[in-house]
Tab-separated table of C-alpha atoms and ligand atoms in Angstrom:
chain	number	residue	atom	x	y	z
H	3	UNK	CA	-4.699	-4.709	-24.093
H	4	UNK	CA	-1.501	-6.483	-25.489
H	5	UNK	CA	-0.204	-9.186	-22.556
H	6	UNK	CA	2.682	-8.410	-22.719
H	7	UNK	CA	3.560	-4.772	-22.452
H	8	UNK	CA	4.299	-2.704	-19.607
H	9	UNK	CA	1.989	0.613	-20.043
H	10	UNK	CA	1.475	3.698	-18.058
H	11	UNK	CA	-2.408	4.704	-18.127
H	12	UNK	CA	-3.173	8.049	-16.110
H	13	UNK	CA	-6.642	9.327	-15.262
H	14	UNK	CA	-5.465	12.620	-17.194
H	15	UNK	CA	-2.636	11.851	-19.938
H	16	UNK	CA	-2.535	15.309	-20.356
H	17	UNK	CA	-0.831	15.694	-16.945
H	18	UNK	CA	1.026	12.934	-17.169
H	19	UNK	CA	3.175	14.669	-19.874
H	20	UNK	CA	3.751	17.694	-17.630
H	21	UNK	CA	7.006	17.882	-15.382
H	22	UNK	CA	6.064	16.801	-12.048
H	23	UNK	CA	6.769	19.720	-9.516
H	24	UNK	CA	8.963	17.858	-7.115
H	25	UNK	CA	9.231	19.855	-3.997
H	26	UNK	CA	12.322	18.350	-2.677
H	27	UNK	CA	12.020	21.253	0.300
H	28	UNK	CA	8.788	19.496	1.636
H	29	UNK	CA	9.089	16.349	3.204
H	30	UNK	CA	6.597	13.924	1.452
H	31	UNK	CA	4.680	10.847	2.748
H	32	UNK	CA	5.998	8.241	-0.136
H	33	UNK	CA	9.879	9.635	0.020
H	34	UNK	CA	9.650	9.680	3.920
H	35	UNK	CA	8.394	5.537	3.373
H	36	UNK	CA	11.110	5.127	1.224
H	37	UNK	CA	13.858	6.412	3.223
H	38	UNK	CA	12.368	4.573	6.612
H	39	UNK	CA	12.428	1.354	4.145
H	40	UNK	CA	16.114	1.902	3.193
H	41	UNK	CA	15.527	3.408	-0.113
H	42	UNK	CA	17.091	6.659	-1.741
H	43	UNK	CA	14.563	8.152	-3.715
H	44	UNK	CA	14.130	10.999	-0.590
H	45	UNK	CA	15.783	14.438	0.311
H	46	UNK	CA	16.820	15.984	3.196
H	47	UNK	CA	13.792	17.042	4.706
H	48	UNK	CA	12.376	13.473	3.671
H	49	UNK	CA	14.921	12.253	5.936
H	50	UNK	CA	14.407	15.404	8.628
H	51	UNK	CA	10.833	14.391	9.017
H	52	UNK	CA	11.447	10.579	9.104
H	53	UNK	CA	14.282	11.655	11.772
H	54	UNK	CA	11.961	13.228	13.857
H	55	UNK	CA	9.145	10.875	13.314
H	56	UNK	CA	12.127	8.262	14.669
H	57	UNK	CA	12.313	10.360	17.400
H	58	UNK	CA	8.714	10.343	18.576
H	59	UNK	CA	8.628	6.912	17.813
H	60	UNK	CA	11.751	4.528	17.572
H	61	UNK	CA	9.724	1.900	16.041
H	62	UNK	CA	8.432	3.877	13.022
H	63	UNK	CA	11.603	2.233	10.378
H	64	UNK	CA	10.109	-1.391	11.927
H	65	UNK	CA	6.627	-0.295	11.168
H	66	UNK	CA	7.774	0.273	7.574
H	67	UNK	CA	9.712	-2.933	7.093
H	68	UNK	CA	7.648	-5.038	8.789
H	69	UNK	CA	4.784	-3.904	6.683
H	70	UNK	CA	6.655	-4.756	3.313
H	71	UNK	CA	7.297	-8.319	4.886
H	72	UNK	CA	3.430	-8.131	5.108
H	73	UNK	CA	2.995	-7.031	1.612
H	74	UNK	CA	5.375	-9.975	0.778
H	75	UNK	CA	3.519	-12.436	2.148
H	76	UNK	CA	0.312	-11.464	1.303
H	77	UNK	CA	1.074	-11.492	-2.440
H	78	UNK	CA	3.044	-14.388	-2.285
H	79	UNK	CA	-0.579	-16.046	0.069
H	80	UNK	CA	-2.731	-15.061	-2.985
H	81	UNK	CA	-0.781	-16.160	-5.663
H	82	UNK	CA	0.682	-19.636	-4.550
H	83	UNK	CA	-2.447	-20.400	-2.389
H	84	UNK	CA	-5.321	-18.558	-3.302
H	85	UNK	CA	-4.499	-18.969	-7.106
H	86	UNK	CA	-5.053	-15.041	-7.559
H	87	UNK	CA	-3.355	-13.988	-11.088
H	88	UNK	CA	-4.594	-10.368	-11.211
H	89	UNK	CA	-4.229	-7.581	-8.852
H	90	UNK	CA	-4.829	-3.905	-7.558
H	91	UNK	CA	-2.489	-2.500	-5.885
H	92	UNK	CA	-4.331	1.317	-4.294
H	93	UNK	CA	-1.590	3.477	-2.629
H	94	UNK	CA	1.664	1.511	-4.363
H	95	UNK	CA	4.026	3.885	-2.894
H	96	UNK	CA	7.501	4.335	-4.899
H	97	UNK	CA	8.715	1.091	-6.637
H	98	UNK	CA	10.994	-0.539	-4.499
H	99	UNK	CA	12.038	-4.426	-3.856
H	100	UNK	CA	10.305	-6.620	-4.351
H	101	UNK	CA	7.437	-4.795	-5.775
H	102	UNK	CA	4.049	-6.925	-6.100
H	103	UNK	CA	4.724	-7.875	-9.816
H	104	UNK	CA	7.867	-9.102	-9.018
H	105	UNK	CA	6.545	-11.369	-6.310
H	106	UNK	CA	3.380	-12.323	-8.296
H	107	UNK	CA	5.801	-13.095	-11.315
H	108	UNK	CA	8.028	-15.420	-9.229
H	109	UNK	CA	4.510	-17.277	-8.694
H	110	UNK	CA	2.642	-16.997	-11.750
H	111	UNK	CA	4.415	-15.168	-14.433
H	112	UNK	CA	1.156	-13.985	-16.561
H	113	UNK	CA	0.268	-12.046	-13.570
H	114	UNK	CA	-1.502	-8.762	-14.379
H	115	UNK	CA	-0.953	-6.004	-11.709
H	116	UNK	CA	-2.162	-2.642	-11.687
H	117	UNK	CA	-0.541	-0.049	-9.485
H	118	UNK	CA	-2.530	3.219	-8.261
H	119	UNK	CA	-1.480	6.352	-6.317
H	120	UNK	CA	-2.542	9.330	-6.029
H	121	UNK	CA	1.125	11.089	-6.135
H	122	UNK	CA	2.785	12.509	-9.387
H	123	UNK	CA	5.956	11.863	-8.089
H	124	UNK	CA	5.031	8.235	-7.784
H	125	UNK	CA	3.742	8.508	-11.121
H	126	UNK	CA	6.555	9.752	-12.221
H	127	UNK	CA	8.911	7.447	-10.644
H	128	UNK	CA	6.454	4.371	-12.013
H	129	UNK	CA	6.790	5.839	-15.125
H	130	UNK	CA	10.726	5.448	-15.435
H	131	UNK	CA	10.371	2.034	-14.064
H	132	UNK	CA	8.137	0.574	-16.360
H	133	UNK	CA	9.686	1.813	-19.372
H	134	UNK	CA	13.387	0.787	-18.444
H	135	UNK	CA	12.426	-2.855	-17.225
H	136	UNK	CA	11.230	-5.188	-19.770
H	137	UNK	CA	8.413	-6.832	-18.226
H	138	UNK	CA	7.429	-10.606	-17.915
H	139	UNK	CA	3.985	-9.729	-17.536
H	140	UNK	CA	1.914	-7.135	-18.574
H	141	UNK	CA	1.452	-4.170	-15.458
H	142	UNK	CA	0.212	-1.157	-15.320
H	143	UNK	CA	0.219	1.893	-13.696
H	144	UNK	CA	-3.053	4.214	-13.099
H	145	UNK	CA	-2.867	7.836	-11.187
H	146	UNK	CA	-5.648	7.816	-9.562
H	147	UNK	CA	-6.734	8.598	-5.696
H	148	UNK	CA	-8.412	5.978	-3.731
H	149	UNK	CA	-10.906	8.513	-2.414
H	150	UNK	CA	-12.588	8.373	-6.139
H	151	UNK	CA	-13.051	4.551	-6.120
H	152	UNK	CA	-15.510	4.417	-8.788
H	153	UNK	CA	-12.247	5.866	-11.812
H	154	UNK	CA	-10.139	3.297	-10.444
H	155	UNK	CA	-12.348	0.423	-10.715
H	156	UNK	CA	-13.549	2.037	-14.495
H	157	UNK	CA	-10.051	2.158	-15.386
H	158	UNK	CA	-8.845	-1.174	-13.936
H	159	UNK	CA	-12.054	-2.906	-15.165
H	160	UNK	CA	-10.683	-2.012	-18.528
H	161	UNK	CA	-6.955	-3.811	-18.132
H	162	UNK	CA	-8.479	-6.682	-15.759
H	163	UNK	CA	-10.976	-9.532	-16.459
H	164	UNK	CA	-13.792	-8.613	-13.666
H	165	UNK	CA	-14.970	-11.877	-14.287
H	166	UNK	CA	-12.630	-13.522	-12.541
H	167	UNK	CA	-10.874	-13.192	-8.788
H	168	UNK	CA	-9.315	-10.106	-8.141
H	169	UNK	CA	-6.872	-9.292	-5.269
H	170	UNK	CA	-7.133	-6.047	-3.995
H	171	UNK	CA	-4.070	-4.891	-2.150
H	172	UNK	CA	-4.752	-1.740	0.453
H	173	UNK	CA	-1.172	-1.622	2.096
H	174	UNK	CA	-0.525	1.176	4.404
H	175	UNK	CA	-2.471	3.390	2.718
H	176	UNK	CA	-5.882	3.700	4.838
H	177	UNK	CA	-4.576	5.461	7.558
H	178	UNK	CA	-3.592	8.302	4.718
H	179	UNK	CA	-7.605	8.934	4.740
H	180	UNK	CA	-9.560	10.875	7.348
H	181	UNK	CA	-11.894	9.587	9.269
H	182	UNK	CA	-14.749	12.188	7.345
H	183	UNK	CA	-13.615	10.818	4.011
H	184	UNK	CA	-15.653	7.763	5.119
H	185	UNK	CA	-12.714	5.277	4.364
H	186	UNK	CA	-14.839	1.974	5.181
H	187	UNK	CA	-17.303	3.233	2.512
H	188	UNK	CA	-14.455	3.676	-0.005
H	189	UNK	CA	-12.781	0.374	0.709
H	190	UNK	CA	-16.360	-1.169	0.067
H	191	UNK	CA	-17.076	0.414	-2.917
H	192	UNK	CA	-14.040	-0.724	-4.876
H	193	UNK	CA	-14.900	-4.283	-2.916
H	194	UNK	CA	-18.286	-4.787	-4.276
H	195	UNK	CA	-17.088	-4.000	-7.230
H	196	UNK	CA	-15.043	-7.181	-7.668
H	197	UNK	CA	-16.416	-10.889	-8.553
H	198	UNK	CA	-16.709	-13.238	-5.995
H	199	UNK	CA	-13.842	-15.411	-4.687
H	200	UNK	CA	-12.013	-11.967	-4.854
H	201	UNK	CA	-9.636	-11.212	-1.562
H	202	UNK	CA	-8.420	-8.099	0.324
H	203	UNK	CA	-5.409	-7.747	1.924
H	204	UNK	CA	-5.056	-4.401	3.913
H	205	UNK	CA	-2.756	-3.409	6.670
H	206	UNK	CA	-2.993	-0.113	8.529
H	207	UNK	CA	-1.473	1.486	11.531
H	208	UNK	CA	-2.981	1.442	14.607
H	209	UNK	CA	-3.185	3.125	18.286
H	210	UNK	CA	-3.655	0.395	19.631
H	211	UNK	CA	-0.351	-0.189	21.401
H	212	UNK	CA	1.776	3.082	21.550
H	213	UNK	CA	-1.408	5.797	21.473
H	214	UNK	CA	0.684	8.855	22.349
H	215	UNK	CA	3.430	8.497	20.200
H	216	UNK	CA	1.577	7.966	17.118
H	217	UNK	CA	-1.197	10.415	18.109
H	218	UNK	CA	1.975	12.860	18.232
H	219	UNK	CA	3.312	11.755	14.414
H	220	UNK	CA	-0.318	12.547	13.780
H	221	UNK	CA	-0.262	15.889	15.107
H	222	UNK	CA	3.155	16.062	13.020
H	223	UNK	CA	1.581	14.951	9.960
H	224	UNK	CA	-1.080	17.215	10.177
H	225	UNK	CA	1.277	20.195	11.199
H	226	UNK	CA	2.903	19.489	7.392
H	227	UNK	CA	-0.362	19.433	5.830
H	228	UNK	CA	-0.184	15.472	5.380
H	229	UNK	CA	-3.046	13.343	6.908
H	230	UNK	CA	-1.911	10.109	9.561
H	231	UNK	CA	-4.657	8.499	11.756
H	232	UNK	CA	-3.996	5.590	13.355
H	233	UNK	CA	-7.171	3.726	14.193
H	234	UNK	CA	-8.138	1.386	16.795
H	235	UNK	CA	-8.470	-2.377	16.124
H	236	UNK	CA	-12.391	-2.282	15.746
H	237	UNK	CA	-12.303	0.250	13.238
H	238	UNK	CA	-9.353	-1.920	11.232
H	239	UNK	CA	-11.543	-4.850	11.319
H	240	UNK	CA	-14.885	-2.976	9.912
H	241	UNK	CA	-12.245	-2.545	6.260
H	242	UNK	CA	-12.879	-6.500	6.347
H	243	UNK	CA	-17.150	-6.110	6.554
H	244	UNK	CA	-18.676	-9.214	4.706
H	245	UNK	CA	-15.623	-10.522	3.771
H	246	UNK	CA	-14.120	-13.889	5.082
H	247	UNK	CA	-11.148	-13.685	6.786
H	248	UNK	CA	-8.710	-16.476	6.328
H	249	UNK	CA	-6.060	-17.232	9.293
H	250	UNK	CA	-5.258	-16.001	11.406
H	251	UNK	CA	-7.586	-13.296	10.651
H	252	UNK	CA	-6.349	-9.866	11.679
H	253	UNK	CA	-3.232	-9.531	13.339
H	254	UNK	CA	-0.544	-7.414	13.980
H	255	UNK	CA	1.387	-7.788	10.521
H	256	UNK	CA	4.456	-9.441	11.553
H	257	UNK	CA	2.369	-12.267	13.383
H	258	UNK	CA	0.116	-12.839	10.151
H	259	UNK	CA	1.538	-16.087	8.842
H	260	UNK	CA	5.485	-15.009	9.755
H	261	UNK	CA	7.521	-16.926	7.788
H	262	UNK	CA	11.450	-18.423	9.268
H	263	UNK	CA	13.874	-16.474	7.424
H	264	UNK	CA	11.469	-13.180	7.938
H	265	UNK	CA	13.562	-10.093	9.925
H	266	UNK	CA	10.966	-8.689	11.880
H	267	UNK	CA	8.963	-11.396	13.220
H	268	UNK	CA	10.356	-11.615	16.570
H	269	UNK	CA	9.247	-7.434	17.197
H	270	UNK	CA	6.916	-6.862	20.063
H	271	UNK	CA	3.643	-5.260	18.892
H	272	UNK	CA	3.977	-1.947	19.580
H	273	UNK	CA	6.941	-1.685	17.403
H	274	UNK	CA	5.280	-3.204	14.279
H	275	UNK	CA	1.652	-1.251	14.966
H	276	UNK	CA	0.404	-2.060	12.070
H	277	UNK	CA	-2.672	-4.516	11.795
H	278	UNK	CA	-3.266	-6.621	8.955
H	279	UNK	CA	-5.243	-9.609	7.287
H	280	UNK	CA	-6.193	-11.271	4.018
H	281	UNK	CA	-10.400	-11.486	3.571
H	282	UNK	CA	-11.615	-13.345	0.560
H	283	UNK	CA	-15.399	-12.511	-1.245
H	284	UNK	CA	-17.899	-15.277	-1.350
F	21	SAM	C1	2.962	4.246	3.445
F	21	SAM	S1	2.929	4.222	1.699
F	21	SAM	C2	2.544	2.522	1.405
F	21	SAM	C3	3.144	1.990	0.138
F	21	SAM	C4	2.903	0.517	-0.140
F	21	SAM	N1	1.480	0.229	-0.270
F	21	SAM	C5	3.488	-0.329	0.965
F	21	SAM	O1	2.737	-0.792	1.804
F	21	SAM	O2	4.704	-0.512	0.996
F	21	SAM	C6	1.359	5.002	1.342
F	21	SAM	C7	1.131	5.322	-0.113
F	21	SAM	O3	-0.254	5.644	-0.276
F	21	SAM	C8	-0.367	6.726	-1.159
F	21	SAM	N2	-1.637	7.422	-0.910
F	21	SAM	C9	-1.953	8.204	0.132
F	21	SAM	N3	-3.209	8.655	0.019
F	21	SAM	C10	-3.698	8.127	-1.139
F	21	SAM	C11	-4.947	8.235	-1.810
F	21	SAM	N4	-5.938	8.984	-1.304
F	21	SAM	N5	-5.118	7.579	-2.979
F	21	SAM	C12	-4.107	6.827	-3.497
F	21	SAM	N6	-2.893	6.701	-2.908
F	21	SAM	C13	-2.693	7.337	-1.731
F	21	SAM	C14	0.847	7.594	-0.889
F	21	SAM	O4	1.142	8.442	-1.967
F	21	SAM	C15	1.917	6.539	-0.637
F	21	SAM	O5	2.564	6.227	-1.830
């Protein structure tokens, strides 16, 4: 692959070509992130759901934010620290700032990043992105659901060097599968797939702290035909099997290694509900 290129590969080029069917009367999980993040790729009943997810749980935009902090952090962990200069990002979400090349750029400029969902209209939105923005580094985009981990390590096996570390981002994206499409066996899959001194950072929201409001934005999710299941902290830490945590293992996002200037480090845990941590492969 040229290095320095930004490139749109699809598990079916064919559909990538097609119009993506936008449904702006359905609310949908990646517009409803981006409005709770503060972004305006949404539509009204984007924002109606979000609105009444806010309502069942005030905390929900925090969750969000404080997640992307996460996501900051993380990236920025692996690439200063962990000297990590190629990654997966599974369940990307719509672009919005900073997105993980941008942060892995500011680090190491020849980062390579590959970005999956499962979403057209991500796809779609990726699409624009990548074309518009001259890159500094070559990234990709692959459309591609996490539930099928062995396409997107074929695919990604084909832009990245498997030979060397890997980090494997899994932000907010977990609690998207059901609990009978075995998500611990699909996380490990796509991790034994990668060479050692490989990480994994994955967040995901959990019950932990506010049960019935989230089991209720469950119910809601499931009501619209979307899937939400926040899981307890036992089941979070099983994502990490095998793996070696490093500190301060898993947390609730905004404690995992809060920086000063960060805006949401100072919420109480059942307003993040999210737990988080960074596991590297021996
Ligand atoms: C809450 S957003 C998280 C976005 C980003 N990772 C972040 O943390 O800011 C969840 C994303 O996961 C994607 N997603 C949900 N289920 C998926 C699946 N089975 N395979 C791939 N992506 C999925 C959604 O389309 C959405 O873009």
């Amino acid at each position: 692959m040229a290095n320095n290129d930004w490139m749109i590969e699809s598990s079916n080029e064919a559909a990538d070509r097609e119009p993506v069917e936008l449904h702006p009367e359905r609310p949908h999980p990646a517009r409803v992130y981006d409005y709770l993040l503060g972004g305006n790729t949404n539509f009204a009943s984007d924002r109606a759901f979000a609105e009444a997810a806010l309502k069942l749980n005030e905390g929900t935009r925090t969750t969000a934010r404080s997640n992307r902090e996460f996501l900051r952090r993380a990236v920025t962990f692996l690439t200063r620290d962990a000297g990590v200069r190629q990654f997966i990002d599974i369940g990307t979400g719509l672009p919005t700032s900073p997105n993980v090349h941008e942060i892995a750029h500011s680090i190491a400029p020849g980062s390579r990043v590959v970005y999956t969902d499962n979403d057209p209209i991500v796809a779609a939105h990726a699409r624009a992105l990548l074309t518009s923005e001259p890159g500094t580094g070559p990234t990709t985009y692959i459309e591609a659901d996490l539930r099928e981990p062995a396409t997107i390590i074929s695919q990604a096996s084909e832009i990245l060097d498997f030979s060397q570390p890997v980090g494997l981002l899994l932000i907010a994206v977990t609690h998207h599968l059901k609990d009978d499409e075995d998500p611990h066996a699909v996380v490990a899959t796509v991790v034994e797939a990668l060479p050692p001194g490989s990480y994994l950072a994955l967040s995901q929201i959990t019950d932990e702290f506010r049960p019935e409001q989230w089991h209720a934005i469950e119910k809601d999710f499931a009501q619209r035909g979307s899937v939400l299941t926040p899981r307890p902290r036992e089941a979070i830490e099983r994502f990490f099997a095998g793996l070696e945590k490093v500190d301060p293992g898993l947390q609730v996002v905004n404690q995992w290694r809060p920086e000063a200037d960060d805006v949401y480090k100072d919420i109480d845990a059942g307003e993040c509900s999210l737990l988080g941590g960074v596991a590297r492969k021996s």
